[in-house]
Each structure stands twice: as C-alpha cells, then as structure tokens.
CSV table of C-alpha atoms in Angstrom, one decimal:
chain,number,residue,atom,x,y,z
A,190,MET,CA,35.8,-78.4,68.9
A,191,HIS,CA,32.3,-78.9,67.7
A,192,ASP,CA,30.5,-76.1,65.8
A,193,ILE,CA,27.8,-75.9,68.4
A,194,ILE,CA,30.4,-75.3,71.1
A,195,LYS,CA,32.2,-72.7,69.0
A,196,ARG,CA,28.9,-70.8,68.4
A,197,ASP,CA,28.1,-70.9,72.1
A,198,ILE,CA,31.6,-69.8,73.2
A,199,LEU,CA,31.5,-67.0,70.5
A,200,ALA,CA,28.1,-65.8,71.9
A,201,VAL,CA,29.4,-65.9,75.5
A,202,LEU,CA,32.6,-64.1,74.7
A,203,SER,CA,30.8,-61.6,72.6
A,204,LYS,CA,28.4,-60.9,75.5
A,205,LEU,CA,31.3,-60.6,77.9
A,206,THR,CA,33.0,-58.0,75.6
A,207,GLU,CA,29.7,-56.1,75.5
A,208,ILE,CA,29.5,-56.1,79.3
A,209,LEU,CA,33.1,-54.9,79.6
A,210,LYS,CA,32.8,-52.1,77.1
A,211,ILE,CA,31.3,-49.8,79.7
A,212,LYS,CA,32.1,-50.1,83.4
A,213,GLU,CA,29.0,-50.5,85.5
A,214,GLU,CA,28.1,-51.7,88.9
A,215,SER,CA,26.1,-54.6,87.5
A,216,ASP,CA,29.1,-56.0,85.5
A,217,ILE,CA,30.1,-58.5,88.1
A,218,ALA,CA,26.6,-60.0,88.5
A,219,GLU,CA,26.2,-60.2,84.7
A,220,ILE,CA,29.5,-61.9,84.3
A,221,LYS,CA,28.8,-64.5,87.0
A,222,GLU,CA,25.5,-65.3,85.3
A,223,LEU,CA,27.3,-65.7,82.0
A,224,SER,CA,29.7,-68.1,83.7
A,225,ASN,CA,26.8,-70.2,84.8
A,226,HIS,CA,25.4,-70.3,81.3
A,227,VAL,CA,28.7,-71.7,80.0
A,228,ILE,CA,28.9,-74.3,82.7
A,229,HIS,CA,25.4,-75.5,81.8
A,230,ASN,CA,26.5,-76.1,78.2
A,231,ALA,CA,29.7,-77.7,79.4
A,232,SER,CA,27.6,-80.1,81.4
A,233,ILE,CA,25.9,-81.1,78.2
A,234,PHE,CA,29.0,-81.4,76.0
A,235,GLN,CA,31.6,-82.1,78.7
A,236,ASP,CA,34.3,-80.3,76.8
A,237,GLU,CA,37.3,-78.6,78.2
A,238,ASP,CA,37.0,-75.4,76.2
A,239,SER,CA,33.6,-74.5,77.7
A,240,ILE,CA,34.9,-75.4,81.1
A,241,SER,CA,38.0,-73.1,80.6
A,242,VAL,CA,35.8,-70.3,79.4
A,243,ALA,CA,33.5,-70.7,82.4
A,244,ILE,CA,36.4,-70.7,84.9
A,245,LEU,CA,37.9,-67.7,83.1
A,246,ILE,CA,34.7,-65.7,83.3
A,247,TYR,CA,34.1,-66.6,86.9
A,248,SER,CA,37.7,-65.8,87.8
A,249,LEU,CA,37.4,-62.5,86.1
A,250,SER,CA,34.2,-61.7,88.0
A,251,LYS,CA,36.0,-62.4,91.3
A,252,ILE,CA,39.0,-60.2,90.4
A,253,MET,CA,36.6,-57.5,89.4
A,254,GLU,CA,35.0,-57.6,92.9
A,255,ARG,CA,38.3,-56.7,94.4
A,256,LYS,CA,40.0,-54.6,91.8
A,257,GLN,CA,37.3,-53.3,89.5
A,258,LYS,CA,38.6,-49.7,89.6
A,259,ASP,CA,42.1,-50.7,88.8
A,260,LEU,CA,41.3,-53.3,86.1
A,261,ASP,CA,42.4,-52.5,82.6
A,262,TYR,CA,39.2,-53.2,80.7
A,263,ASN,CA,40.7,-52.3,77.4
A,264,ARG,CA,43.5,-54.8,77.7
A,265,ILE,CA,41.1,-57.6,78.7
A,266,LEU,CA,38.8,-56.6,75.8
A,267,GLY,CA,41.8,-56.9,73.4
A,268,MET,CA,42.6,-60.3,74.7
A,269,LEU,CA,39.0,-61.5,74.5
A,270,ASN,CA,38.9,-60.2,70.9
A,271,THR,CA,42.0,-62.3,70.2
A,272,CYS,CA,40.2,-65.4,71.7
A,273,ILE,CA,37.2,-64.7,69.4
A,274,SER,CA,39.4,-64.3,66.3
A,275,ASN,CA,41.3,-67.6,67.2
A,276,LEU,CA,38.1,-69.6,67.8
A,277,ASN,CA,38.5,-71.5,64.5
A,278,ASN,CA,41.9,-72.7,65.5
A,279,ASP,CA,41.6,-74.8,68.6
A,280,GLU,CA,45.3,-74.6,69.5
A,281,GLU,CA,45.5,-70.8,69.1
A,282,PHE,CA,42.2,-70.4,71.0
A,283,ARG,CA,43.5,-72.4,74.0
A,284,LYS,CA,46.7,-70.4,73.9
A,285,SER,CA,44.7,-67.2,74.0
A,286,ILE,CA,42.7,-68.4,77.0
A,287,LYS,CA,45.9,-69.3,78.8
A,288,ASN,CA,47.2,-65.8,78.1
A,289,ILE,CA,44.2,-64.3,79.8
A,290,PHE,CA,44.7,-66.5,82.8
A,291,THR,CA,48.3,-65.4,82.9
A,292,PHE,CA,47.3,-61.8,82.7
A,293,ILE,CA,44.8,-62.3,85.5
A,294,ARG,CA,47.5,-63.8,87.7
A,295,THR,CA,49.8,-60.8,87.1
A,296,ILE,CA,47.3,-58.0,87.7
A,297,ASP,CA,48.8,-57.2,91.1
A,298,GLU,CA,51.8,-58.8,92.7
A,299,LYS,CA,50.1,-58.5,96.1
A,300,LEU,CA,47.2,-60.5,94.8
A,301,ARG,CA,49.1,-63.2,93.2
A,302,LEU,CA,48.3,-65.8,95.8
A,303,TYR,CA,44.7,-64.6,96.0
A,304,ILE,CA,44.3,-64.8,92.3
A,305,HIS,CA,45.7,-68.4,92.2
A,306,GLU,CA,43.2,-69.3,94.9
A,307,VAL,CA,40.4,-67.6,93.0
A,308,ILE,CA,41.1,-69.7,90.0
A,309,ASN,CA,41.3,-72.9,92.1
A,310,GLN,CA,38.0,-72.0,93.8
A,311,ALA,CA,36.5,-71.3,90.4
A,312,GLN,CA,37.5,-74.7,89.2
A,313,ILE,CA,36.0,-76.3,92.2
A,314,LYS,CA,32.8,-74.3,92.0
A,315,LYS,CA,32.3,-75.1,88.3
A,316,GLY,CA,33.0,-78.8,89.1
A,317,CYS,CA,30.2,-78.7,91.6
A,318,LYS,CA,27.9,-77.0,89.0
A,319,LEU,CA,28.7,-79.9,86.6
A,320,CYS,CA,27.7,-82.4,89.3
A,321,GLU,CA,24.5,-80.5,89.8
A,322,HIS,CA,23.7,-81.0,86.1
A,323,GLY,CA,24.1,-84.8,86.6
A,324,ILE,CA,27.7,-85.3,85.6
A,325,SER,CA,29.7,-87.7,87.8
A,326,VAL,CA,32.3,-86.4,90.2
A,327,ALA,CA,34.9,-88.5,88.4
A,328,ARG,CA,34.0,-87.0,85.0
A,329,ALA,CA,33.7,-83.5,86.3
A,330,SER,CA,37.2,-83.7,87.9
A,331,GLU,CA,38.6,-85.2,84.8
A,332,VAL,CA,37.2,-82.4,82.5
A,333,ILE,CA,38.3,-79.6,84.8
A,334,GLY,CA,41.6,-81.1,85.7
A,335,ILE,CA,41.3,-81.2,89.5
A,336,SER,CA,41.2,-84.0,92.1
A,337,GLN,CA,38.0,-85.7,92.9
A,338,TRP,CA,38.6,-84.9,96.5
C-alpha cells in the first residue's frame, strides 16, 4: 500500500474514532460524509484498501441508523484502533478490516440478512461513486469485487 493511501486511511480512521467516542445524533451523517471522502481518494488511486474502508464506513453508518442505541461503540473503537495499529502491515490491516465486517454481520441474528444486504448495497453505491469520478464500470467492479451488472 502506498504511503499516501496509508496516510489518508489513517486520517479517515482517526476521524471515525473521534466521531464514535461520543454518541451524537450527527454521527451517522458525519460517517457517511467520511465514506464519500474515502471513495473520492479510491477513485484516484483505485486501490482495494480505500474501497474496503469506504464500504466499511458506509456499512457502519447504515447499521447505526437501525441499531445506534444497541451498538457497542467501545468494541468498534477497539477494532478500529487495531486497524490503525496494523496499518503498516498490509496483511494484518486487511485481516483487521475483515474482522470488523464479521462483527457487523453478527451484531444481531435477526439482522444478519439485512446486514449482508447493507454491505452488498454499500459495495454497489461505492461502485457508482467511482463511476461518477470517471472510473470505468469494468474497473470499478474489479476493484470492489462485484459484477459489472
């Protein structure tokens, strides 16, 4: 991962942890805006790590819309801090991101299908954002790992 991408991901994850330190009504909107910032950079670098972070942040915002009161902010903060500390080791960083996705999927058994759908929709939405930034549909689908259709 390039240093510029690492710095940007570090800034975004640090901002996310700052937002999550105190529960507020504006958290969801701030987190969605953060996701859009990451997708803008991902459109420039076309890297999978920025895309994963954007999808993760957007998915988190959607889960917060439904389960904000029940969401364990401290656990998410701990996992985000692990991501930040693993940023210099690409493999460990990616494993940390996957762990957060796994946690999001297991928040509530009743929401398992919903959460899976949220993550799929987040991938599609972020793919569209990449296309808005001038990236081809083929390249956007390749980077995100979804079908062009």
